mmCIF file of C-alpha atoms and ligand atoms in Angstrom:
data_model
loop_
_atom_site.group_PDB
_atom_site.id
_atom_site.type_symbol
_atom_site.label_atom_id
_atom_site.label_comp_id
_atom_site.label_asym_id
_atom_site.label_seq_id
_atom_site.Cartn_x
_atom_site.Cartn_y
_atom_site.Cartn_z
ATOM 1 C CA MET A 1 -12.313 -14.557 25.985
ATOM 2 C CA ASN A 2 -10.760 -11.650 24.146
ATOM 3 C CA HIS A 3 -7.107 -12.350 24.847
ATOM 4 C CA TYR A 4 -4.725 -13.593 22.149
ATOM 5 C CA ASP A 5 -1.101 -14.658 22.295
ATOM 6 C CA LEU A 6 -0.573 -12.783 19.026
ATOM 7 C CA LEU A 7 -2.757 -10.418 17.039
ATOM 8 C CA LEU A 8 -1.829 -9.481 13.476
ATOM 9 C CA LEU A 9 -3.346 -6.110 12.520
ATOM 10 C CA GLY A 10 -3.944 -5.600 8.776
ATOM 11 C CA ALA A 11 -3.621 -8.004 5.855
ATOM 12 C CA GLY A 12 -0.692 -6.164 4.296
ATOM 13 C CA HIS A 13 1.960 -7.744 2.088
ATOM 14 C CA ALA A 14 4.194 -8.940 4.939
ATOM 15 C CA HIS A 15 1.354 -10.530 6.918
ATOM 16 C CA LEU A 16 0.210 -12.403 3.798
ATOM 17 C CA GLY A 17 3.732 -13.836 3.600
ATOM 18 C CA VAL A 18 3.653 -14.741 7.303
ATOM 19 C CA LEU A 19 0.303 -16.567 6.939
ATOM 20 C CA ARG A 20 1.527 -18.399 3.861
ATOM 21 C CA ARG A 21 4.629 -19.630 5.687
ATOM 22 C CA TRP A 22 2.585 -20.749 8.677
ATOM 23 C CA ALA A 23 0.144 -22.547 6.388
ATOM 24 C CA MET A 24 2.987 -24.456 4.730
ATOM 25 C CA ILE A 25 5.406 -24.903 7.622
ATOM 26 C CA GLU A 26 4.590 -25.202 11.317
ATOM 27 C CA ARG A 27 2.941 -22.157 12.862
ATOM 28 C CA PRO A 28 4.029 -20.904 16.307
ATOM 29 C CA PRO A 29 2.074 -22.086 19.341
ATOM 30 C CA GLY A 30 -0.786 -20.141 20.929
ATOM 31 C CA ARG A 31 -3.961 -18.335 19.980
ATOM 32 C CA ILE A 32 -3.360 -16.130 16.938
ATOM 33 C CA GLY A 33 -5.799 -13.771 15.204
ATOM 34 C CA LEU A 34 -5.683 -11.597 12.078
ATOM 35 C CA ILE A 35 -7.738 -8.401 12.128
ATOM 36 C CA SER A 36 -8.605 -7.207 8.644
ATOM 37 C CA ALA A 37 -10.865 -4.390 7.472
ATOM 38 C CA GLY A 38 -12.307 -6.709 4.791
ATOM 39 C CA PRO A 39 -12.425 -10.396 3.767
ATOM 40 C CA THR A 40 -9.853 -9.929 0.986
ATOM 41 C CA ALA A 41 -6.463 -8.301 0.602
ATOM 42 C CA TRP A 42 -6.029 -6.212 -2.542
ATOM 43 C CA TYR A 43 -2.720 -6.389 -4.382
ATOM 44 C CA SER A 44 -1.725 -2.848 -5.397
ATOM 45 C CA GLY A 45 0.603 -3.976 -8.177
ATOM 46 C CA MET A 46 -2.398 -5.178 -10.209
ATOM 47 C CA LEU A 47 -4.613 -2.142 -9.632
ATOM 48 C CA PRO A 48 -3.366 -0.241 -12.719
ATOM 49 C CA GLY A 49 -4.120 -3.305 -14.886
ATOM 50 C CA LEU A 50 -7.588 -3.555 -13.354
ATOM 51 C CA LEU A 51 -8.299 0.120 -14.100
ATOM 52 C CA ALA A 52 -6.993 -0.249 -17.632
ATOM 53 C CA GLY A 53 -9.488 -3.097 -18.101
ATOM 54 C CA ARG A 54 -6.794 -5.750 -18.393
ATOM 55 C CA GLN A 55 -7.488 -7.562 -15.116
ATOM 56 C CA HIS A 56 -10.583 -8.859 -13.389
ATOM 57 C CA PRO A 57 -11.179 -7.767 -9.728
ATOM 58 C CA ALA A 58 -11.047 -11.405 -8.551
ATOM 59 C CA ASP A 59 -7.517 -11.720 -10.014
ATOM 60 C CA CYS A 60 -6.196 -8.868 -7.861
ATOM 61 C CA GLN A 61 -7.261 -10.049 -4.400
ATOM 62 C CA VAL A 62 -6.267 -12.733 -1.938
ATOM 63 C CA GLU A 63 -9.184 -14.412 -0.130
ATOM 64 C CA LEU A 64 -8.359 -14.250 3.573
ATOM 65 C CA PRO A 65 -10.738 -16.886 5.023
ATOM 66 C CA ALA A 66 -9.013 -19.735 3.149
ATOM 67 C CA LEU A 67 -5.499 -18.464 3.885
ATOM 68 C CA CYS A 68 -6.285 -18.017 7.596
ATOM 69 C CA ARG A 69 -7.889 -21.464 7.821
ATOM 70 C CA ALA A 70 -4.777 -22.995 6.268
ATOM 71 C CA ALA A 71 -2.560 -21.110 8.752
ATOM 72 C CA LYS A 72 -4.876 -21.935 11.698
ATOM 73 C CA VAL A 73 -5.297 -18.249 12.451
ATOM 74 C CA GLU A 74 -8.642 -16.722 13.515
ATOM 75 C CA LEU A 75 -9.869 -14.123 11.035
ATOM 76 C CA ILE A 76 -11.601 -11.108 12.576
ATOM 77 C CA ILE A 77 -13.171 -8.945 9.875
ATOM 78 C CA GLN A 78 -13.482 -5.532 11.493
ATOM 79 C CA PRO A 79 -11.574 -2.282 11.052
ATOM 80 C CA VAL A 80 -9.281 -1.350 13.934
ATOM 81 C CA GLU A 81 -10.487 1.872 15.475
ATOM 82 C CA SER A 82 -7.823 2.470 18.088
ATOM 83 C CA LEU A 83 -4.775 0.890 19.646
ATOM 84 C CA SER A 84 -3.296 1.372 23.091
ATOM 85 C CA ALA A 85 0.354 0.369 22.985
ATOM 86 C CA VAL A 86 0.807 0.458 26.734
ATOM 87 C CA GLN A 87 -2.223 -1.791 27.392
ATOM 88 C CA GLN A 88 -1.615 -3.964 24.298
ATOM 89 C CA GLN A 89 -5.280 -3.416 23.557
ATOM 90 C CA VAL A 90 -7.116 -3.059 20.247
ATOM 91 C CA GLN A 91 -10.531 -1.470 19.887
ATOM 92 C CA LEU A 92 -12.562 -2.590 16.867
ATOM 93 C CA ALA A 93 -15.229 -0.630 14.976
ATOM 94 C CA ASP A 94 -17.997 -2.930 16.311
ATOM 95 C CA GLY A 95 -17.053 -2.046 19.908
ATOM 96 C CA GLN A 96 -15.079 -5.237 20.702
ATOM 97 C CA THR A 97 -11.889 -4.860 22.710
ATOM 98 C CA LEU A 98 -9.118 -7.402 22.175
ATOM 99 C CA THR A 99 -5.844 -7.749 24.033
ATOM 100 C CA ALA A 100 -2.704 -9.621 23.067
ATOM 101 C CA SER A 101 0.669 -10.541 24.509
ATOM 102 C CA TRP A 102 2.273 -9.745 21.143
ATOM 103 C CA LEU A 103 1.026 -7.491 18.342
ATOM 104 C CA SER A 104 2.159 -7.095 14.742
ATOM 105 C CA LEU A 105 1.094 -4.117 12.622
ATOM 106 C CA ASN A 106 0.951 -4.226 8.820
ATOM 107 C CA VAL A 107 -1.849 -1.736 8.161
ATOM 108 C CA GLY A 108 -0.327 0.362 5.380
ATOM 109 C CA ALA A 109 -1.002 4.081 5.275
ATOM 110 C CA GLN A 110 -3.601 6.558 4.152
ATOM 111 C CA VAL A 111 -3.162 9.006 1.304
ATOM 112 C CA ALA A 112 -2.395 12.638 2.135
ATOM 113 C CA ALA A 113 -4.875 15.290 0.932
ATOM 114 C CA PRO A 114 -4.331 19.061 0.677
ATOM 115 C CA PRO A 115 -6.586 21.310 2.778
ATOM 116 C CA GLN A 116 -9.915 21.916 1.046
ATOM 117 C CA GLN A 117 -12.263 24.903 1.134
ATOM 118 C CA GLY A 118 -15.720 24.394 -0.371
ATOM 119 C CA THR A 119 -17.243 21.209 -1.774
ATOM 120 C CA ALA A 120 -17.108 21.882 -5.523
ATOM 121 C CA MET A 121 -14.231 19.439 -5.997
ATOM 122 C CA GLN A 122 -14.778 15.731 -5.289
ATOM 123 C CA LEU A 123 -11.748 13.915 -3.872
ATOM 124 C CA LEU A 124 -11.078 10.225 -4.305
ATOM 125 C CA ALA A 125 -8.099 8.617 -2.545
ATOM 126 C CA VAL A 126 -6.479 5.610 -4.213
ATOM 127 C CA LYS A 127 -6.494 3.780 -0.851
ATOM 128 C CA PRO A 128 -8.338 1.924 0.621
ATOM 129 C CA PHE A 129 -8.739 0.128 -2.702
ATOM 130 C CA ALA A 130 -12.286 -1.176 -2.146
ATOM 131 C CA GLU A 131 -13.599 2.349 -1.507
ATOM 132 C CA PHE A 132 -11.514 3.745 -4.365
ATOM 133 C CA LEU A 133 -12.856 1.218 -6.879
ATOM 134 C CA ALA A 134 -16.462 1.879 -5.806
ATOM 135 C CA GLY A 135 -15.903 5.649 -6.204
ATOM 136 C CA TRP A 136 -14.134 5.214 -9.527
ATOM 137 C CA GLN A 137 -17.030 3.165 -10.917
ATOM 138 C CA GLN A 138 -19.357 6.104 -10.226
ATOM 139 C CA TRP A 139 -16.943 8.560 -11.865
ATOM 140 C CA GLN A 140 -16.496 6.250 -14.818
ATOM 141 C CA ALA A 141 -20.254 6.279 -15.482
ATOM 142 C CA ALA A 142 -20.094 10.035 -16.231
ATOM 143 C CA PRO A 143 -16.524 10.909 -17.309
ATOM 144 C CA GLN A 144 -15.244 14.415 -16.575
ATOM 145 C CA PRO A 145 -11.805 16.072 -16.637
ATOM 146 C CA LEU A 146 -9.623 14.659 -13.902
ATOM 147 C CA ALA A 147 -6.473 15.681 -12.049
ATOM 148 C CA ILE A 148 -4.197 13.206 -10.288
ATOM 149 C CA LEU A 149 -2.071 14.329 -7.367
ATOM 150 C CA GLY A 150 1.194 12.457 -6.948
ATOM 151 C CA GLY A 151 4.051 11.889 -9.372
ATOM 152 C CA GLY A 152 5.368 8.691 -7.789
ATOM 153 C CA ALA A 153 5.004 5.227 -9.290
ATOM 154 C CA ALA A 154 1.330 5.000 -8.247
ATOM 155 C CA GLY A 155 0.378 8.374 -9.793
ATOM 156 C CA VAL A 156 2.171 7.599 -13.062
ATOM 157 C CA GLU A 157 0.670 4.105 -13.371
ATOM 158 C CA LEU A 158 -2.819 5.447 -12.633
ATOM 159 C CA ALA A 159 -2.448 8.270 -15.174
ATOM 160 C CA LEU A 160 -1.360 5.812 -17.872
ATOM 161 C CA ALA A 161 -4.180 3.411 -16.980
ATOM 162 C CA LEU A 162 -6.851 6.126 -17.027
ATOM 163 C CA ALA A 163 -5.653 8.214 -20.007
ATOM 164 C CA GLY A 164 -8.296 7.846 -22.684
ATOM 165 C CA GLN A 165 -11.039 7.082 -20.148
ATOM 166 C CA VAL A 166 -11.589 10.759 -19.226
ATOM 167 C CA PRO A 167 -11.849 13.842 -21.493
ATOM 168 C CA GLN A 168 -8.727 15.530 -19.996
ATOM 169 C CA LEU A 169 -6.155 14.253 -17.556
ATOM 170 C CA ALA A 170 -3.608 16.287 -15.590
ATOM 171 C CA LEU A 171 -0.879 14.916 -13.326
ATOM 172 C CA PHE A 172 0.647 17.083 -10.600
ATOM 173 C CA CYS A 173 3.800 16.310 -8.675
ATOM 174 C CA ALA A 174 5.518 18.335 -5.984
ATOM 175 C CA GLY A 175 9.016 17.603 -7.268
ATOM 176 C CA HIS A 176 10.325 15.647 -10.255
ATOM 177 C CA LEU A 177 8.247 12.831 -11.692
ATOM 178 C CA LEU A 178 9.324 9.427 -10.288
ATOM 179 C CA ASP A 179 11.755 10.971 -7.832
ATOM 180 C CA GLY A 180 14.111 8.300 -6.534
ATOM 181 C CA LEU A 181 14.053 6.269 -9.764
ATOM 182 C CA SER A 182 16.540 6.683 -12.634
ATOM 183 C CA ALA A 183 16.513 9.661 -15.018
ATOM 184 C CA GLY A 184 15.986 7.191 -17.872
ATOM 185 C CA VAL A 185 12.749 5.774 -16.508
ATOM 186 C CA ARG A 186 11.492 9.322 -15.770
ATOM 187 C CA LEU A 187 12.093 10.340 -19.399
ATOM 188 C CA ARG A 188 10.395 7.193 -20.681
ATOM 189 C CA ALA A 189 7.415 7.824 -18.411
ATOM 190 C CA LEU A 190 7.178 11.462 -19.547
ATOM 191 C CA GLY A 191 7.198 10.244 -23.144
ATOM 192 C CA HIS A 192 4.354 7.790 -22.519
ATOM 193 C CA LEU A 193 2.318 10.390 -20.625
ATOM 194 C CA ARG A 194 2.723 13.004 -23.396
ATOM 195 C CA GLN A 195 1.859 10.442 -26.063
ATOM 196 C CA ARG A 196 -1.357 9.606 -24.166
ATOM 197 C CA GLY A 197 -2.308 13.293 -23.858
ATOM 198 C CA VAL A 198 -1.677 13.585 -20.099
ATOM 199 C CA TRP A 199 -0.750 17.126 -19.046
ATOM 200 C CA VAL A 200 2.156 16.789 -16.592
ATOM 201 C CA ARG A 201 3.116 19.532 -14.120
ATOM 202 C CA GLU A 202 6.366 18.821 -12.258
ATOM 203 C CA ASP A 203 7.653 20.945 -9.337
ATOM 204 C CA CYS A 204 4.093 22.024 -8.668
ATOM 205 C CA PRO A 205 3.157 21.229 -5.049
ATOM 206 C CA ILE A 206 -0.575 21.668 -4.495
ATOM 207 C CA SER A 207 -0.985 23.702 -1.326
ATOM 208 C CA ARG A 208 -4.786 23.856 -1.138
ATOM 209 C CA ILE A 209 -8.083 23.375 -2.906
ATOM 210 C CA GLU A 210 -10.482 26.309 -3.151
ATOM 211 C CA ASP A 211 -13.876 25.378 -4.607
ATOM 212 C CA ASP A 212 -13.113 23.954 -8.082
ATOM 213 C CA CYS A 213 -9.514 25.205 -8.164
ATOM 214 C CA LEU A 214 -6.156 23.656 -7.284
ATOM 215 C CA LEU A 215 -3.635 26.174 -6.005
ATOM 216 C CA SER A 216 0.132 25.895 -5.893
ATOM 217 C CA GLY A 217 1.223 28.578 -3.444
ATOM 218 C CA ASP A 218 -1.311 31.243 -4.398
ATOM 219 C CA GLU A 219 -1.262 30.391 -8.113
ATOM 220 C CA PRO A 220 -4.372 28.710 -9.532
ATOM 221 C CA VAL A 221 -3.064 25.783 -11.594
ATOM 222 C CA TRP A 222 -6.131 23.668 -12.493
ATOM 223 C CA ARG A 223 -9.890 23.945 -12.509
ATOM 224 C CA GLY A 224 -12.198 20.940 -12.412
ATOM 225 C CA GLN A 225 -14.398 18.864 -10.178
ATOM 226 C CA ARG A 226 -12.535 15.624 -9.735
ATOM 227 C CA LEU A 227 -9.231 15.002 -7.995
ATOM 228 C CA LEU A 228 -7.664 11.598 -7.551
ATOM 229 C CA LEU A 229 -5.204 11.406 -4.663
ATOM 230 C CA ALA A 230 -2.137 9.246 -5.169
ATOM 231 C CA SER A 231 0.085 11.529 -3.146
ATOM 232 C CA GLY A 232 2.391 10.560 -0.298
ATOM 233 C CA ALA A 233 1.661 8.094 2.480
ATOM 234 C CA GLN A 234 0.355 9.464 5.763
ATOM 235 C CA ALA A 235 0.102 7.550 9.046
ATOM 236 C CA TRP A 236 -3.392 6.523 10.160
ATOM 237 C CA PRO A 237 -4.489 8.915 12.949
ATOM 238 C CA TRP A 238 -5.275 5.980 15.284
ATOM 239 C CA LEU A 239 -1.706 4.727 14.863
ATOM 240 C CA ALA A 240 -0.208 8.153 15.498
ATOM 241 C CA HIS A 241 -2.288 8.308 18.722
ATOM 242 C CA SER A 242 -1.467 4.771 19.889
ATOM 243 C CA GLY A 243 1.385 5.797 22.181
ATOM 244 C CA LEU A 244 3.930 3.989 19.977
ATOM 245 C CA GLY A 245 7.099 5.981 19.340
ATOM 246 C CA GLY A 246 6.861 7.387 15.820
ATOM 247 C CA ASP A 247 8.827 9.485 13.340
ATOM 248 C CA GLU A 248 7.814 13.078 12.557
ATOM 249 C CA GLN A 249 5.020 11.800 10.270
ATOM 250 C CA GLY A 250 3.575 9.404 12.863
ATOM 251 C CA PHE A 251 4.910 6.140 11.357
ATOM 252 C CA VAL A 252 6.045 3.565 13.933
ATOM 253 C CA LEU A 253 9.806 3.738 14.528
ATOM 254 C CA ILE A 254 11.162 0.195 14.404
ATOM 255 C CA ALA A 255 14.459 -1.532 15.121
ATOM 256 C CA PRO A 256 16.078 -3.940 12.600
ATOM 257 C CA THR A 257 14.273 -6.795 14.425
ATOM 258 C CA LEU A 258 11.039 -5.060 13.226
ATOM 259 C CA GLN A 259 10.036 -4.330 16.860
ATOM 260 C CA SER A 260 8.819 -0.922 17.966
ATOM 261 C CA TYR A 261 11.659 0.959 19.656
ATOM 262 C CA THR A 262 9.362 2.053 22.470
ATOM 263 C CA HIS A 263 7.200 -1.102 22.825
ATOM 264 C CA PRO A 264 9.220 -4.208 21.867
ATOM 265 C CA THR A 265 6.198 -6.527 22.236
ATOM 266 C CA ILE A 266 4.764 -4.759 19.171
ATOM 267 C CA PHE A 267 6.154 -5.405 15.697
ATOM 268 C CA ALA A 268 5.424 -3.097 12.732
ATOM 269 C CA VAL A 269 6.221 -3.564 9.037
ATOM 270 C CA GLY A 270 5.486 -2.121 5.594
ATOM 271 C CA ASP A 271 4.227 1.396 4.990
ATOM 272 C CA CYS A 272 3.062 1.918 8.597
ATOM 273 C CA ALA A 273 6.625 1.492 9.918
ATOM 274 C CA SER A 274 9.673 3.689 9.735
ATOM 275 C CA LEU A 275 13.155 2.184 9.401
ATOM 276 C CA PRO A 276 16.162 3.882 7.761
ATOM 277 C CA GLY A 277 16.728 2.451 4.278
ATOM 278 C CA ALA A 278 13.291 0.802 3.963
ATOM 279 C CA ARG A 279 11.138 2.570 1.376
ATOM 280 C CA LYS A 280 7.363 2.738 1.476
ATOM 281 C CA SER A 281 6.673 0.250 -1.265
ATOM 282 C CA GLY A 282 5.158 -3.193 -1.584
ATOM 283 C CA VAL A 283 8.514 -4.686 -2.551
ATOM 284 C CA TYR A 284 10.019 -3.751 0.844
ATOM 285 C CA ALA A 285 6.942 -4.949 2.741
ATOM 286 C CA VAL A 286 7.119 -8.329 0.943
ATOM 287 C CA ARG A 287 10.828 -8.725 1.836
ATOM 288 C CA GLN A 288 10.072 -8.057 5.507
ATOM 289 C CA GLY A 289 7.636 -10.997 5.537
ATOM 290 C CA PRO A 290 10.130 -13.884 6.074
ATOM 291 C CA VAL A 291 11.997 -12.032 8.859
ATOM 292 C CA LEU A 292 8.704 -11.097 10.518
ATOM 293 C CA ALA A 293 7.453 -14.716 10.343
ATOM 294 C CA ALA A 294 10.688 -15.947 11.915
ATOM 295 C CA ASN A 295 10.648 -13.251 14.613
ATOM 296 C CA LEU A 296 6.999 -13.759 15.588
ATOM 297 C CA ASN A 297 7.702 -17.461 15.867
ATOM 298 C CA ALA A 298 10.818 -16.730 17.973
ATOM 299 C CA ALA A 299 8.935 -14.236 20.159
ATOM 300 C CA LEU A 300 6.194 -16.773 20.952
ATOM 301 C CA ARG A 301 8.770 -19.457 21.735
ATOM 302 C CA GLY A 302 11.183 -17.198 23.672
ATOM 303 C CA LEU A 303 13.983 -17.557 21.102
ATOM 304 C CA PRO A 304 16.448 -14.910 19.778
ATOM 305 C CA LEU A 305 15.240 -12.599 16.964
ATOM 306 C CA ARG A 306 16.665 -12.042 13.460
ATOM 307 C CA ARG A 307 17.556 -8.682 11.923
ATOM 308 C CA TYR A 308 16.067 -7.344 8.699
ATOM 309 C CA ARG A 309 18.379 -5.445 6.338
ATOM 310 C CA PRO A 310 16.591 -3.399 3.650
ATOM 311 C CA GLN A 311 17.885 -4.123 0.153
ATOM 312 C CA ARG A 312 19.826 -1.167 -1.279
ATOM 313 C CA GLN A 313 18.163 -1.411 -4.674
ATOM 314 C CA SER A 314 14.813 -2.724 -5.725
ATOM 315 C CA LEU A 315 13.370 -3.639 -9.076
ATOM 316 C CA ALA A 316 10.606 -1.283 -10.221
ATOM 317 C CA LEU A 317 8.208 -2.305 -12.999
ATOM 318 C CA LEU A 318 5.640 0.355 -13.863
ATOM 319 C CA ALA A 319 2.610 -0.573 -15.956
ATOM 320 C CA THR A 320 2.158 1.707 -18.959
ATOM 321 C CA GLY A 321 -1.549 0.960 -19.387
ATOM 322 C CA ASP A 322 -1.123 -0.675 -22.799
ATOM 323 C CA GLY A 323 0.094 -4.065 -21.614
ATOM 324 C CA GLY A 324 3.701 -2.874 -21.456
ATOM 325 C CA ALA A 325 5.841 -1.770 -18.523
ATOM 326 C CA LEU A 326 8.855 0.390 -17.718
ATOM 327 C CA LEU A 327 11.735 -1.194 -15.851
ATOM 328 C CA ASP A 328 14.081 0.511 -13.421
ATOM 329 C CA TRP A 329 16.951 -1.511 -11.986
ATOM 330 C CA HIS A 330 20.254 -0.186 -10.588
ATOM 331 C CA GLY A 331 19.919 3.032 -12.586
ATOM 332 C CA TYR A 332 19.223 1.082 -15.794
ATOM 333 C CA SER A 333 15.908 1.703 -17.548
ATOM 334 C CA ALA A 334 14.034 -0.099 -20.307
ATOM 335 C CA GLY A 335 10.456 -0.443 -21.494
ATOM 336 C CA GLY A 336 8.126 -2.430 -23.721
ATOM 337 C CA GLN A 337 5.582 -5.226 -23.971
ATOM 338 C CA LEU A 338 8.062 -7.880 -22.843
ATOM 339 C CA PHE A 339 8.445 -6.150 -19.460
ATOM 340 C CA GLY A 340 4.660 -5.886 -19.222
ATOM 341 C CA ARG A 341 4.371 -9.652 -19.636
ATOM 342 C CA TRP A 342 7.087 -10.154 -17.032
ATOM 343 C CA LYS A 343 5.256 -7.830 -14.599
ATOM 344 C CA ASP A 344 1.987 -9.745 -15.179
ATOM 345 C CA TYR A 345 3.821 -13.011 -14.502
ATOM 346 C CA LEU A 346 5.296 -11.696 -11.219
ATOM 347 C CA ASP A 347 1.970 -10.163 -10.104
ATOM 348 C CA ARG A 348 -0.026 -13.302 -10.873
ATOM 349 C CA GLY A 349 2.650 -15.334 -9.059
ATOM 350 C CA PHE A 350 2.166 -13.221 -5.926
ATOM 351 C CA ILE A 351 -1.590 -13.852 -5.913
ATOM 352 C CA GLN A 352 -1.192 -17.580 -6.677
ATOM 353 C CA ARG A 353 1.338 -18.047 -3.856
ATOM 354 C CA HIS A 354 -1.222 -16.784 -1.334
ATOM 355 C CA ARG A 355 -4.206 -18.722 -2.654
ATOM 356 C CA LEU A 356 -4.109 -21.557 -0.180
ATOM 357 C CA SER A 357 -7.031 -23.529 1.091
ATOM 358 C CA GLY A 358 -7.321 -24.930 4.582
HETATM 359 C C1 FAD B 401 -1.870 2.221 -7.762
HETATM 360 C C2 FAD B 401 -0.727 1.735 -6.930
HETATM 361 C C3 FAD B 401 0.203 0.896 -7.483
HETATM 362 C C4 FAD B 401 1.289 0.446 -6.744
HETATM 363 N N1 FAD B 401 2.164 -0.401 -7.332
HETATM 364 C C5 FAD B 401 3.194 -0.867 -6.635
HETATM 365 C C6 FAD B 401 4.107 -1.784 -7.236
HETATM 366 O O1 FAD B 401 3.953 -2.193 -8.395
HETATM 367 N N2 FAD B 401 5.158 -2.211 -6.484
HETATM 368 C C7 FAD B 401 5.346 -1.774 -5.189
HETATM 369 O O2 FAD B 401 6.334 -2.179 -4.561
HETATM 370 N N3 FAD B 401 4.510 -0.920 -4.603
HETATM 371 C C8 FAD B 401 3.434 -0.444 -5.283
HETATM 372 N N4 FAD B 401 2.566 0.422 -4.687
HETATM 373 C C9 FAD B 401 2.797 0.832 -3.289
HETATM 374 C C10 FAD B 401 2.186 -0.189 -2.402
HETATM 375 O O3 FAD B 401 0.788 -0.257 -2.575
HETATM 376 C C11 FAD B 401 2.385 0.061 -0.935
HETATM 377 O O4 FAD B 401 3.664 0.526 -0.656
HETATM 378 C C12 FAD B 401 2.169 -1.270 -0.245
HETATM 379 O O5 FAD B 401 0.825 -1.683 -0.462
HETATM 380 C C13 FAD B 401 2.415 -1.188 1.220
HETATM 381 O O6 FAD B 401 2.214 -2.484 1.725
HETATM 382 P P1 FAD B 401 1.829 -2.738 3.205
HETATM 383 O O7 FAD B 401 2.014 -4.185 3.385
HETATM 384 O O8 FAD B 401 2.531 -1.811 4.113
HETATM 385 O O9 FAD B 401 0.282 -2.323 3.341
HETATM 386 P P2 FAD B 401 -0.970 -2.512 2.393
HETATM 387 O O10 FAD B 401 -0.671 -3.364 1.235
HETATM 388 O O11 FAD B 401 -1.479 -1.124 2.159
HETATM 389 O O12 FAD B 401 -1.966 -3.297 3.322
HETATM 390 C C14 FAD B 401 -2.501 -2.742 4.487
HETATM 391 C C15 FAD B 401 -3.649 -3.623 4.946
HETATM 392 O O13 FAD B 401 -4.117 -3.135 6.189
HETATM 393 C C16 FAD B 401 -5.524 -3.067 6.159
HETATM 394 N N5 FAD B 401 -5.972 -2.014 7.064
HETATM 395 C C17 FAD B 401 -5.730 -0.680 6.968
HETATM 396 N N6 FAD B 401 -6.311 -0.037 7.980
HETATM 397 C C18 FAD B 401 -6.926 -0.978 8.740
HETATM 398 C C19 FAD B 401 -7.690 -0.934 9.931
HETATM 399 N N7 FAD B 401 -7.960 0.217 10.549
HETATM 400 N N8 FAD B 401 -8.167 -2.089 10.420
HETATM 401 C C20 FAD B 401 -7.914 -3.279 9.814
HETATM 402 N N9 FAD B 401 -7.198 -3.384 8.677
HETATM 403 C C21 FAD B 401 -6.706 -2.236 8.158
HETATM 404 C C22 FAD B 401 -5.878 -2.776 4.723
HETATM 405 O O14 FAD B 401 -7.208 -3.178 4.456
HETATM 406 C C23 FAD B 401 -4.838 -3.628 3.986
HETATM 407 O O15 FAD B 401 -5.280 -4.933 3.827
HETATM 408 C C24 FAD B 401 1.455 0.876 -5.404
HETATM 409 C C25 FAD B 401 0.521 1.723 -4.828
HETATM 410 C C26 FAD B 401 -0.567 2.131 -5.572
HETATM 411 C C27 FAD B 401 -1.566 3.061 -4.923
#
């Protein structure tokens, strides 16, 4: 029997919140499954601390078998290979086909890479985390100059975590560093990066890779053999081909109830979804969790759905690699060890909240 009342695809931030609620409060009726690419869910907020040697891998992951047991949800550990929205059918990498009356997608996004000619430059994407960490371990064994692509929060945190671990480190961003955050936090971040010897190139979009060279337009801007990708989110190809209505980048267009506009029996949240005002960040995915839990419960019981309203502002805490953090809140910026301790406290709290046993 491969039919489910509800299938959750991906152990993203919002689905972790849904499982936690169902483990603690009553779960909706019916057969429910979670499909996850692996047995754990990595927490991105702690990745910079892990790379800086300040966290242990076990501290940065939620064990899914225990959480699913507690929520009485079947755990299916297999990557999704394709999805047919019209048939409500999921194809897994091992060849299994599952169908469901309701589906919920929280599968994140992949990292965009510039077109590459030649194989002289090795590319390592920051996601999926398990593959990234395995690749990074190999690079770490024989350090070489490194370039990071992406001047958002992830790129900056990675650069600060890795500065000092490689002989030279360059950070490229298409626009301004930390676009969307306050000018104050950008200046603080630039200060930290300069202090740690990171060469920062703003307004330098990388258009292609030719052999061991990064080009911006036709200008060669960096030579080396290792490029770490922390650039913008890109929809998974299987999602873009699922038949679900998407935005111009292939992310699922959702209504405030978190349902797909084109297929209302499919919910989508977090980075894989597109909703005006909701940014692609863990903070937004976490906040969607309670509304999603309520709406999945309502959907399975035939009750009215709630609406999610993205918060206008969100707190950003960026790890500076030395135990400290930079804070951005309502245009106000600050930095120091105290904020680093606060970030650690919040991150550890997230992991602890989802460590349930069934
Ligand atoms: C280094 C770094 C640091 C960051 N720090 C922060 C931060 O401090 N605060 C913040 O708000 N944001 C941060 N972000 C951004 C944040 O990681 C993402 O915005 C957030 O993870 C998106 O959450 P999500 O729930 O949409 O998906 P994710 O957390 O990406 O989870 C997606 C899940 O789906 C699973 N999955 C994917 N494909 C498949 C498949 N085919 N089959 C089955 N399962 C699949 C994955 O294994 C994963 O478990 C950071 C990002 C990086 C790279």
